[in-house]
Amino acid sequence: MGAIGVNSRMMHLNLFLMGCGHHRAAWRHPQSSVEQLGDIRYYERLAQLAERGKLDAVFFADSGAAGNVSDGSWWYLEPLTAIAAMSRATQHIGFISTVSSTFYTPFHAARLLASLDHISSGRIGWNVVTSMFDVEARNHGYESMPDHAERYRRAEEFVQAVLGLWDSWDDDALLFDRQGHYADPDKVRSINHHGEFFQVDGPLNVPRPVQGHPVLFQAGSSEQGRELATRYAEAIYAVAYDLPAAQDYYRDIKQRVSAAGRTVSVPIMPGLVTYVAATEEDAKAKQRELDELLPAEASLRQLSMFIDQDCSDWELDAPVPTLPSMENFSGPQGRYSTILRIIQTEKPTLRQLLGRLAAGGGHCTLVGTPQQIADKMEYWFCNEGADGFNLMPPSLPSGIEDFIEQVVPELQHRGLFRSDYHGSTLRDHLGLERPGCS
Amino acid sequence: MGAIGVNSRMMHLNLFLMGCGHHRAAWRHPQSSVEQLGDIRYYERLAQLAERGKLDAVFFADSGAAGNVSDGSWWYLEPLTAIAAMSRATQHIGFISTVSSTFYTPFHAARLLASLDHISSGRIGWNVVTSMFDVEARNHGYESMPDHAERYRRAEEFVQAVLGLWDSWDDDALLFDRQGHYADPDKVRSINHHGEFFQVDGPLNVPRPVQGHPVLFQAGSSEQGRELATRYAEAIYAVAYDLPAAQDYYRDIKQRVSAAGRTVSVPIMPGLVTYVAATEEDAKAKQRELDELLPAEASLRQLSMFIDQDCSDWELDAPVPTLPSMENFSGPQGRYSTILRIIQTEKPTLRQLLGRLAAGGGHCTLVGTPQQIADKMEYWFCNEGADGFNLMPPSLPSGIEDFIEQVVPELQHRGLFRSDYHGSTLRDHLGLERPGCS
């Protein structure tokens, strides 16, 4: 355990905010926050809580469609408007918003994010995604989603146009010269972007963001996603079920970034689901309590779909029966391989499997004492598995309260996590340079 | 002057927020707020000031392009993100944002505005506009703007889709039934909008706004604009140089609304530029002080363009020379007719004309004591000229401070304006019913 020093490598931690928590049944808990999902004060309190824990940022996923409204709400307030308010209720913590490159114009995205970076005094990050679902396409004028390759070509061009717009004002363009110019016209430029998907003349109608560019997050795991991350990402949200998977991804990305000649650090932060309590038994009880809130019938129906066989009459509290191997399964591969891996590694009962799938199934899930959880996090952090974590509390606010009250002090004690903020921008927290104007 | 009673007709007043003020040279004043245009605290203080004056709302114009950056900044923080923060710094006042029907998708617009209506607990209005300028088009993927008729067809379809999305959740759709449904799936519906310009399946991913619909503002003066206002507007921002012009517009719209079978009031609020002081002489001095900040050379260059003749060597402090009549002018008509009207009515010096054109040229401009200004406002209010005003202070914050400290008490004393808020939503302030779910 290293000494605490300004130069020692520090973990990065985000609170990945999601409705009443990342466990699909969290809203069903008697004390859940479900009635508050439309109340901005709930979001402000979560941000203040995360700031008390000295976290780097609050992270928002997003979607362009309503989803299954009978089974809970994942989004409700729109992230960009919520972040404007949350940033005013806090002073240090960053805010990362997912903004899809598929449905906004680059001008709107650049402007909204730049405005937020000014409002928050430099605490904004942008998680660049390509939307995936036809149900989102059909809310925005398309019959179905463009194919994967086209979405990534579009995403890359979108990023280029947004970066160009942020750089369309030099840092020193504003003069405020009352006898002369408000801004120096030679330092505010058109970008004249004319690409395959977008035409954007520019300049932006917002001066250069406080951070130069809001921090670019990316989360791709496909080949095109990794390539996009290699070229543009400044920090990465990853999905890793266990350390070997995390290491594979971590080493691959670091190698690609270095091969591309980029000298930046690009911190990689896998998602992490934690159930924390003073004893391992109590932590398991917390997990069990949420799992038991899952409506069994609907969950079994869903599992039957995932594994392509009827499991509606399987015993909930018995071990999961043996399933066909990957080679003998013809349905969609991703989710099925996660299911096989959970069964193989964790030997769960059927109810436990349903619970795992209902709370960040493919992500690393840790259940135990603050020491046990800190041990694992430290091990990943010291062994090329992670530079930090995107925390996915199964329930909110209790899950992040547990983490901040119990795990954060343990990480701080070990010299792995800051005891206070040392800078004022999200770039400062993540140890990223402010980009010059291209 | 009527007694103050809950049933007496009350004036509506918005603060039309614009950079350092509506006078183009306001930012050049030594005490201007120009250094604060990127500071959200400036916007929050303006909203708090307007709320101290019991105004109905803060009104934001918008544009999708940067404009002439050397001569001041009209927008800087993006309205929707700024409003999220401003609404959290206030408790009663409403916020009206212009959102163009030309560049956003209806889904994004509906979602952002619905989210803001939840964040502000029902204090949002939407000023529906069609963008006009090719420079905006070229920031959003088009070579030039669609023609006027197409823009209005698009605007109408856009409004229909947004209203449909807001109504895609019934008011009582949310159940929070922990043993059953989060929302009633029968009360959350697709809208399956398939029109000439937009395809939107829905439902929205935000439950029905607090106000049912954020209040629809509109500002059209063309035939198509008036038709759109007749069918959809719940309040109108108008441009009227003098009372006859205001009355023409007012009577025409009220007649159209009534002929369309709508029984709502549709308050009409012309823009109003005021220079207020304890004496008329001091008020004129305030106007002169701003006018003298205008860079003469650039202003004369612009005027030469408007009137299609070189006026660069005209005497600034002499009366404006006689100009050709409307019939003998072949350039763009709108601005020229305003110029002729100002010259005819106000007999200004050249410098005064430049000043008037630099501060809401086509709008009613009142210069005088609180009593003089209240007299005129009351006369318009009582004679089918206006149901209220969209206040366009030449400089901010001083211009709205003057108005709130001096004119508002006079209006309150006359029983023409509220002394306190009696409701909590923008609809309450404007006396508008909450719409049922269509």
GROMACS .gro file of N, CA and C in nm, chain A residues 293-413:
model
  363
  293LEU      N    1  -3.708  -0.905  -0.455
  293LEU     CA    2  -3.810  -0.811  -0.503
  293LEU      C    3  -3.843  -0.830  -0.650
  294LEU      N    4  -3.759  -0.908  -0.720
  294LEU     CA    5  -3.785  -0.930  -0.863
  294LEU      C    6  -3.913  -1.010  -0.882
  295PRO      N    7  -4.002  -0.965  -0.968
  295PRO     CA    8  -4.120  -1.046  -0.998
  295PRO      C    9  -4.073  -1.172  -1.072
  296ALA      N   10  -4.088  -1.290  -1.008
  296ALA     CA   11  -4.027  -1.413  -1.059
  296ALA      C   12  -4.079  -1.449  -1.199
  297GLU      N   13  -4.208  -1.435  -1.216
  297GLU     CA   14  -4.267  -1.480  -1.342
  297GLU      C   15  -4.208  -1.405  -1.462
  298ALA      N   16  -4.205  -1.271  -1.450
  298ALA     CA   17  -4.154  -1.190  -1.561
  298ALA      C   18  -4.005  -1.217  -1.583
  299SER      N   19  -3.930  -1.234  -1.474
  299SER     CA   20  -3.786  -1.260  -1.488
  299SER      C   21  -3.762  -1.394  -1.554
  300LEU      N   22  -3.842  -1.494  -1.519
  300LEU     CA   23  -3.825  -1.626  -1.580
  300LEU      C   24  -3.862  -1.623  -1.728
  301ARG      N   25  -3.963  -1.543  -1.760
  301ARG     CA   26  -4.001  -1.529  -1.900
  301ARG      C   27  -3.886  -1.469  -1.980
  302GLN      N   28  -3.822  -1.369  -1.919
  302GLN     CA   29  -3.710  -1.304  -1.986
  302GLN      C   30  -3.593  -1.402  -2.000
  303LEU      N   31  -3.564  -1.475  -1.892
  303LEU     CA   32  -3.453  -1.571  -1.898
  303LEU      C   33  -3.480  -1.678  -2.003
  304SER      N   34  -3.604  -1.723  -2.010
  304SER     CA   35  -3.640  -1.824  -2.111
  304SER      C   36  -3.602  -1.774  -2.250
  305MET      N   37  -3.625  -1.644  -2.271
  305MET     CA   38  -3.590  -1.585  -2.399
  305MET      C   39  -3.438  -1.584  -2.419
  306PHE      N   40  -3.367  -1.542  -2.316
  306PHE     CA   41  -3.221  -1.532  -2.326
  306PHE      C   42  -3.158  -1.668  -2.357
  307ILE      N   43  -3.210  -1.775  -2.292
  307ILE     CA   44  -3.145  -1.906  -2.308
  307ILE      C   45  -3.219  -1.994  -2.408
  308ASP      N   46  -3.326  -1.939  -2.466
  308ASP     CA   47  -3.398  -2.009  -2.571
  308ASP      C   48  -3.453  -2.144  -2.527
  309GLN      N   49  -3.498  -2.153  -2.401
  309GLN     CA   50  -3.576  -2.269  -2.357
  309GLN      C   51  -3.665  -2.228  -2.240
  310ASP      N   52  -3.773  -2.298  -2.224
  310ASP     CA   53  -3.870  -2.262  -2.121
  310ASP      C   54  -3.818  -2.299  -1.983
  311CYS      N   55  -3.803  -2.201  -1.895
  311CYS     CA   56  -3.756  -2.232  -1.758
  311CYS      C   57  -3.859  -2.189  -1.655
  312SER      N   58  -3.985  -2.174  -1.698
  312SER     CA   59  -4.086  -2.120  -1.608
  312SER      C   60  -4.116  -2.212  -1.490
  313ASP      N   61  -4.085  -2.341  -1.502
  313ASP     CA   62  -4.116  -2.428  -1.388
  313ASP      C   63  -3.990  -2.472  -1.312
  314TRP      N   64  -3.878  -2.407  -1.337
  314TRP     CA   65  -3.756  -2.439  -1.262
  314TRP      C   66  -3.770  -2.390  -1.117
  315GLU      N   67  -3.698  -2.455  -1.029
  315GLU     CA   68  -3.702  -2.424  -0.886
  315GLU      C   69  -3.619  -2.299  -0.858
  316LEU      N   70  -3.680  -2.197  -0.799
  316LEU     CA   71  -3.611  -2.068  -0.781
  316LEU      C   72  -3.491  -2.077  -0.687
  317ASP      N   73  -3.502  -2.157  -0.581
  317ASP     CA   74  -3.394  -2.158  -0.483
  317ASP      C   75  -3.304  -2.281  -0.493
  318ALA      N   76  -3.307  -2.343  -0.609
  318ALA     CA   77  -3.214  -2.454  -0.636
  318ALA      C   78  -3.109  -2.406  -0.737
  319PRO      N   79  -2.996  -2.477  -0.744
  319PRO     CA   80  -2.893  -2.439  -0.843
  319PRO      C   81  -2.951  -2.440  -0.985
  320VAL      N   82  -2.897  -2.356  -1.069
  320VAL     CA   83  -2.942  -2.350  -1.209
  320VAL      C   84  -2.905  -2.480  -1.280
  321PRO      N   85  -2.999  -2.543  -1.349
  321PRO     CA   86  -2.966  -2.666  -1.423
  321PRO      C   87  -2.856  -2.639  -1.528
  322THR      N   88  -2.792  -2.746  -1.570
  322THR     CA   89  -2.685  -2.731  -1.671
  322THR      C   90  -2.744  -2.681  -1.804
  323LEU      N   91  -2.674  -2.585  -1.864
  323LEU     CA   92  -2.720  -2.529  -1.991
  323LEU      C   93  -2.628  -2.575  -2.104
  324PRO      N   94  -2.678  -2.574  -2.227
  324PRO     CA   95  -2.593  -2.609  -2.342
  324PRO      C   96  -2.470  -2.518  -2.348
  325SER      N   97  -2.360  -2.572  -2.395
  325SER     CA   98  -2.239  -2.490  -2.409
  325SER      C   99  -2.259  -2.387  -2.520
  326MET      N  100  -2.171  -2.291  -2.523
  326MET     CA  101  -2.175  -2.184  -2.622
  326MET      C  102  -2.191  -2.239  -2.764
  327GLU      N  103  -2.114  -2.345  -2.795
  327GLU     CA  104  -2.115  -2.399  -2.932
  327GLU      C  105  -2.251  -2.456  -2.970
  328ASN      N  106  -2.326  -2.501  -2.867
  328ASN     CA  107  -2.455  -2.562  -2.897
  328ASN      C  108  -2.571  -2.466  -2.879
  329PHE      N  109  -2.541  -2.335  -2.878
  329PHE     CA  110  -2.646  -2.235  -2.861
  329PHE      C  111  -2.653  -2.147  -2.985
  330SER      N  112  -2.772  -2.132  -3.040
  330SER     CA  113  -2.780  -2.061  -3.168
  330SER      C  114  -2.838  -1.920  -3.155
  331GLY      N  115  -2.883  -1.880  -3.033
  331GLY     CA  116  -2.941  -1.747  -3.015
  331GLY      C  117  -2.833  -1.639  -3.003
  332PRO      N  118  -2.872  -1.518  -2.962
  332PRO     CA  119  -2.776  -1.408  -2.946
  332PRO      C  120  -2.668  -1.445  -2.843
  333GLN      N  121  -2.542  -1.418  -2.879
  333GLN     CA  122  -2.428  -1.472  -2.804
  333GLN      C  123  -2.394  -1.393  -2.677
  334GLY      N  124  -2.397  -1.261  -2.682
  334GLY     CA  125  -2.341  -1.178  -2.574
  334GLY      C  126  -2.400  -1.211  -2.438
  335ARG      N  127  -2.531  -1.198  -2.429
  335ARG     CA  128  -2.598  -1.222  -2.302
  335ARG      C  129  -2.581  -1.368  -2.257
  336TYR      N  130  -2.586  -1.460  -2.353
  336TYR     CA  131  -2.577  -1.603  -2.318
  336TYR      C  132  -2.439  -1.634  -2.258
  337SER      N  133  -2.337  -1.575  -2.314
  337SER     CA  134  -2.202  -1.603  -2.261
  337SER      C  135  -2.189  -1.546  -2.120
  338THR      N  136  -2.252  -1.432  -2.093
  338THR     CA  137  -2.252  -1.378  -1.956
  338THR      C  138  -2.320  -1.477  -1.861
  339ILE      N  139  -2.433  -1.532  -1.906
  339ILE     CA  140  -2.508  -1.626  -1.821
  339ILE      C  141  -2.423  -1.750  -1.790
  340LEU      N  142  -2.359  -1.805  -1.893
  340LEU     CA  143  -2.274  -1.923  -1.870
  340LEU      C  144  -2.161  -1.890  -1.772
  341ARG      N  145  -2.105  -1.769  -1.788
  341ARG     CA  146  -1.991  -1.731  -1.704
  341ARG      C  147  -2.035  -1.715  -1.559
  342ILE      N  148  -2.153  -1.654  -1.536
  342ILE     CA  149  -2.203  -1.639  -1.399
  342ILE      C  150  -2.227  -1.776  -1.338
  343ILE      N  151  -2.290  -1.867  -1.414
  343ILE     CA  152  -2.320  -2.000  -1.361
  343ILE      C  153  -2.191  -2.073  -1.325
  344GLN      N  154  -2.093  -2.066  -1.415
  344GLN     CA  155  -1.967  -2.137  -1.396
  344GLN      C  156  -1.890  -2.082  -1.277
  345THR      N  157  -1.884  -1.948  -1.264
  345THR     CA  158  -1.801  -1.886  -1.161
  345THR      C  159  -1.869  -1.881  -1.026
  346GLU      N  160  -1.999  -1.852  -1.025
  346GLU     CA  161  -2.064  -1.820  -0.898
  346GLU      C  162  -2.155  -1.931  -0.848
  347LYS      N  163  -2.181  -2.034  -0.932
  347LYS     CA  164  -2.270  -2.143  -0.894
  347LYS      C  165  -2.397  -2.091  -0.824
  348PRO      N  166  -2.470  -2.003  -0.892
  348PRO     CA  167  -2.585  -1.940  -0.826
  348PRO      C  168  -2.708  -2.029  -0.825
  349THR      N  169  -2.800  -2.000  -0.732
  349THR     CA  170  -2.935  -2.054  -0.746
  349THR      C  171  -3.001  -1.979  -0.861
  350LEU      N  172  -3.115  -2.031  -0.904
  350LEU     CA  173  -3.186  -1.964  -1.013
  350LEU      C  174  -3.221  -1.821  -0.974
  351ARG      N  175  -3.268  -1.801  -0.850
  351ARG     CA  176  -3.305  -1.666  -0.805
  351ARG      C  177  -3.184  -1.573  -0.807
  352GLN      N  178  -3.068  -1.629  -0.763
  352GLN     CA  179  -2.946  -1.546  -0.763
  352GLN      C  180  -2.905  -1.508  -0.905
  353LEU      N  181  -2.919  -1.603  -0.998
  353LEU     CA  182  -2.888  -1.571  -1.137
  353LEU      C  183  -2.978  -1.459  -1.190
  354LEU      N  184  -3.106  -1.471  -1.160
  354LEU     CA  185  -3.200  -1.366  -1.205
  354LEU      C  186  -3.159  -1.231  -1.146
  355GLY      N  187  -3.117  -1.231  -1.020
  355GLY     CA  188  -3.074  -1.108  -0.953
  355GLY      C  189  -2.950  -1.050  -1.019
  356ARG      N  190  -2.855  -1.139  -1.050
  356ARG     CA  191  -2.733  -1.089  -1.115
  356ARG      C  192  -2.764  -1.027  -1.250
  357LEU      N  193  -2.853  -1.092  -1.325
  357LEU     CA  194  -2.888  -1.039  -1.457
  357LEU      C  195  -2.966  -0.909  -1.445
  358ALA      N  196  -3.031  -0.889  -1.330
  358ALA     CA  197  -3.112  -0.769  -1.311
  358ALA      C  198  -3.029  -0.651  -1.262
  359ALA      N  199  -2.900  -0.673  -1.233
  359ALA     CA  200  -2.816  -0.564  -1.182
  359ALA      C  201  -2.679  -0.571  -1.247
  360GLY      N  202  -2.667  -0.512  -1.363
  360GLY     CA  203  -2.538  -0.504  -1.431
  360GLY      C  204  -2.477  -0.640  -1.457
  361GLY      N  205  -2.555  -0.731  -1.515
  361GLY     CA  206  -2.515  -0.870  -1.534
  361GLY      C  207  -2.372  -0.890  -1.584
  362GLY      N  208  -2.332  -0.816  -1.686
  362GLY     CA  209  -2.200  -0.839  -1.743
  362GLY      C  210  -2.087  -0.768  -1.671
  363HIS      N  211  -2.121  -0.689  -1.569
  363HIS     CA  212  -2.020  -0.612  -1.498
  363HIS      C  213  -1.969  -0.688  -1.376
  364CYS      N  214  -1.851  -0.650  -1.331
  364CYS     CA  215  -1.797  -0.706  -1.208
  364CYS      C  216  -1.890  -0.673  -1.092
  365THR      N  217  -1.922  -0.773  -1.013
  365THR     CA  218  -2.009  -0.753  -0.898
  365THR      C  219  -1.937  -0.800  -0.773
  366LEU      N  220  -1.924  -0.712  -0.674
  366LEU     CA  221  -1.854  -0.746  -0.551
  366LEU      C  222  -1.951  -0.738  -0.434
  367VAL      N  223  -1.951  -0.843  -0.352
  367VAL     CA  224  -2.040  -0.851  -0.237
  367VAL      C  225  -1.954  -0.880  -0.116
  368GLY      N  226  -1.948  -0.788  -0.020
  368GLY     CA  227  -1.863  -0.818   0.096
  368GLY      C  228  -1.840  -0.697   0.185
  369THR      N  229  -1.736  -0.708   0.267
  369THR     CA  230  -1.703  -0.601   0.361
  369THR      C  231  -1.626  -0.492   0.286
  370PRO      N  232  -1.614  -0.374   0.345
  370PRO     CA  233  -1.536  -0.267   0.283
  370PRO      C  234  -1.394  -0.315   0.252
  371GLN      N  235  -1.333  -0.393   0.341
  371GLN     CA  236  -1.196  -0.441   0.318
  371GLN      C  237  -1.192  -0.536   0.199
  372GLN      N  238  -1.287  -0.627   0.195
  372GLN     CA  239  -1.289  -0.723   0.083
  372GLN      C  240  -1.305  -0.651  -0.050
  373ILE      N  241  -1.394  -0.555  -0.052
  373ILE     CA  242  -1.419  -0.483  -0.177
  373ILE      C  243  -1.298  -0.398  -0.214
  374ALA      N  244  -1.240  -0.328  -0.116
  374ALA     CA  245  -1.121  -0.247  -0.143
  374ALA      C  246  -1.006  -0.336  -0.191
  375ASP      N  247  -0.994  -0.456  -0.133
  375ASP     CA  248  -0.888  -0.549  -0.177
  375ASP      C  249  -0.899  -0.577  -0.327
  376LYS      N  250  -1.019  -0.610  -0.370
  376LYS     CA  251  -1.040  -0.644  -0.512
  376LYS      C  252  -1.015  -0.523  -0.601
  377MET      N  253  -1.067  -0.410  -0.557
  377MET     CA  254  -1.049  -0.289  -0.638
  377MET      C  255  -0.900  -0.256  -0.649
  378GLU      N  256  -0.830  -0.269  -0.538
  378GLU     CA  257  -0.686  -0.241  -0.538
  378GLU      C  258  -0.614  -0.338  -0.631
  379TYR      N  259  -0.658  -0.463  -0.627
  379TYR     CA  260  -0.591  -0.563  -0.709
  379TYR      C  261  -0.609  -0.532  -0.858
  380TRP      N  262  -0.730  -0.500  -0.895
  380TRP     CA  263  -0.755  -0.460  -1.035
  380TRP      C  264  -0.672  -0.336  -1.070
  381PHE      N  265  -0.671  -0.240  -0.977
  381PHE     CA  266  -0.604  -0.112  -1.000
  381PHE      C  267  -0.454  -0.131  -1.017
  382CYS      N  268  -0.396  -0.225  -0.943
  382CYS     CA  269  -0.250  -0.246  -0.945
  382CYS      C  270  -0.207  -0.349  -1.049
  383ASN      N  271  -0.302  -0.411  -1.117
  383ASN     CA  272  -0.266  -0.519  -1.208
  383ASN      C  273  -0.328  -0.502  -1.346
  384GLU      N  274  -0.327  -0.379  -1.395
  384GLU     CA  275  -0.370  -0.351  -1.531
  384GLU      C  276  -0.512  -0.396  -1.562
  385GLY      N  277  -0.596  -0.384  -1.458
  385GLY     CA  278  -0.737  -0.415  -1.482
  385GLY      C  279  -0.821  -0.288  -1.491
  386ALA      N  280  -0.774  -0.182  -1.421
  386ALA     CA  281  -0.856  -0.060  -1.412
  386ALA      C  282  -0.773   0.057  -1.361
  387ASP      N  283  -0.810   0.177  -1.405
  387ASP     CA  284  -0.757   0.300  -1.346
  387ASP      C  285  -0.858   0.360  -1.250
  388GLY      N  286  -0.969   0.296  -1.239
  388GLY     CA  287  -1.076   0.343  -1.153
  388GLY      C  288  -1.202   0.269  -1.190
  389PHE      N  289  -1.316   0.313  -1.136
  389PHE     CA  290  -1.439   0.239  -1.157
  389PHE      C  291  -1.557   0.333  -1.176
  390ASN      N  292  -1.650   0.288  -1.255
  390ASN     CA  293  -1.777   0.356  -1.273
  390ASN      C  294  -1.876   0.284  -1.181
  391LEU      N  295  -1.902   0.342  -1.066
  391LEU     CA  296  -1.979   0.272  -0.962
  391LEU      C  297  -2.126   0.263  -0.999
  392MET      N  298  -2.178   0.141  -0.995
  392MET     CA  299  -2.318   0.116  -1.032
  392MET      C  300  -2.394   0.063  -0.911
  393PRO      N  301  -2.432   0.151  -0.820
  393PRO     CA  302  -2.499   0.104  -0.698
  393PRO      C  303  -2.630   0.035  -0.732
  394PRO      N  304  -2.653  -0.083  -0.674
  394PRO     CA  305  -2.777  -0.156  -0.705
  394PRO      C  306  -2.900  -0.074  -0.665
  395SER      N  307  -2.891   0.000  -0.553
  395SER     CA  308  -3.003   0.088  -0.519
  395SER      C  309  -2.949   0.225  -0.481
  396LEU      N  310  -3.032   0.325  -0.506
  396LEU     CA  311  -2.993   0.465  -0.480
  396LEU      C  312  -3.100   0.532  -0.395
  397PRO      N  313  -3.061   0.614  -0.298
  397PRO     CA  314  -2.924   0.653  -0.266
  397PRO      C  315  -2.848   0.556  -0.176
  398SER      N  316  -2.916   0.452  -0.119
  398SER     CA  317  -2.850   0.372  -0.015
  398SER      C  318  -2.720   0.307  -0.062
  399GLY      N  319  -2.717   0.256  -0.185
  399GLY     CA  320  -2.599   0.186  -0.232
  399GLY      C  321  -2.477   0.275  -0.241
  400ILE      N  322  -2.496   0.402  -0.281
  400ILE     CA  323  -2.380   0.491  -0.290
  400ILE      C  324  -2.345   0.547  -0.151
  401GLU      N  325  -2.445   0.561  -0.066
  401GLU     CA  326  -2.416   0.598   0.074
  401GLU      C  327  -2.326   0.491   0.138
  402ASP      N  328  -2.364   0.364   0.122
  402ASP     CA  329  -2.283   0.255   0.177
  402ASP      C  330  -2.140   0.265   0.125
  403PHE      N  331  -2.127   0.284  -0.005
  403PHE     CA  332  -1.994   0.284  -0.065
  403PHE      C  333  -1.911   0.401  -0.012
  404ILE      N  334  -1.973   0.518  -0.006
  404ILE     CA  335  -1.898   0.638   0.035
  404ILE      C  336  -1.863   0.634   0.183
  405GLU      N  337  -1.954   0.582   0.264
  405GLU     CA  338  -1.927   0.579   0.408
  405GLU      C  339  -1.829   0.468   0.446
  406GLN      N  340  -1.828   0.359   0.369
  406GLN     CA  341  -1.749   0.243   0.412
  406GLN      C  342  -1.630   0.215   0.323
  407VAL      N  343  -1.646   0.216   0.192
  407VAL     CA  344  -1.535   0.177   0.104
  407VAL      C  345  -1.440   0.294   0.077
  408VAL      N  346  -1.496   0.413   0.055
  408VAL     CA  347  -1.410   0.528   0.025
  408VAL      C  348  -1.306   0.552   0.136
  409PRO      N  349  -1.346   0.554   0.263
  409PRO     CA  350  -1.244   0.575   0.368
  409PRO      C  351  -1.134   0.468   0.365
  410GLU      N  352  -1.174   0.345   0.333
  410GLU     CA  353  -1.076   0.237   0.326
  410GLU      C  354  -0.977   0.263   0.210
  411LEU      N  355  -1.029   0.307   0.096
  411LEU     CA  356  -0.942   0.339  -0.019
  411LEU      C  357  -0.852   0.458   0.014
  412GLN      N  358  -0.907   0.556   0.082
  412GLN     CA  359  -0.827   0.674   0.121
  412GLN      C  360  -0.718   0.632   0.218
  413HIS      N  361  -0.752   0.549   0.313
  413HIS     CA  362  -0.655   0.499   0.412
  413HIS      C  363  -0.539   0.427   0.344
   0.00000   0.00000   0.00000
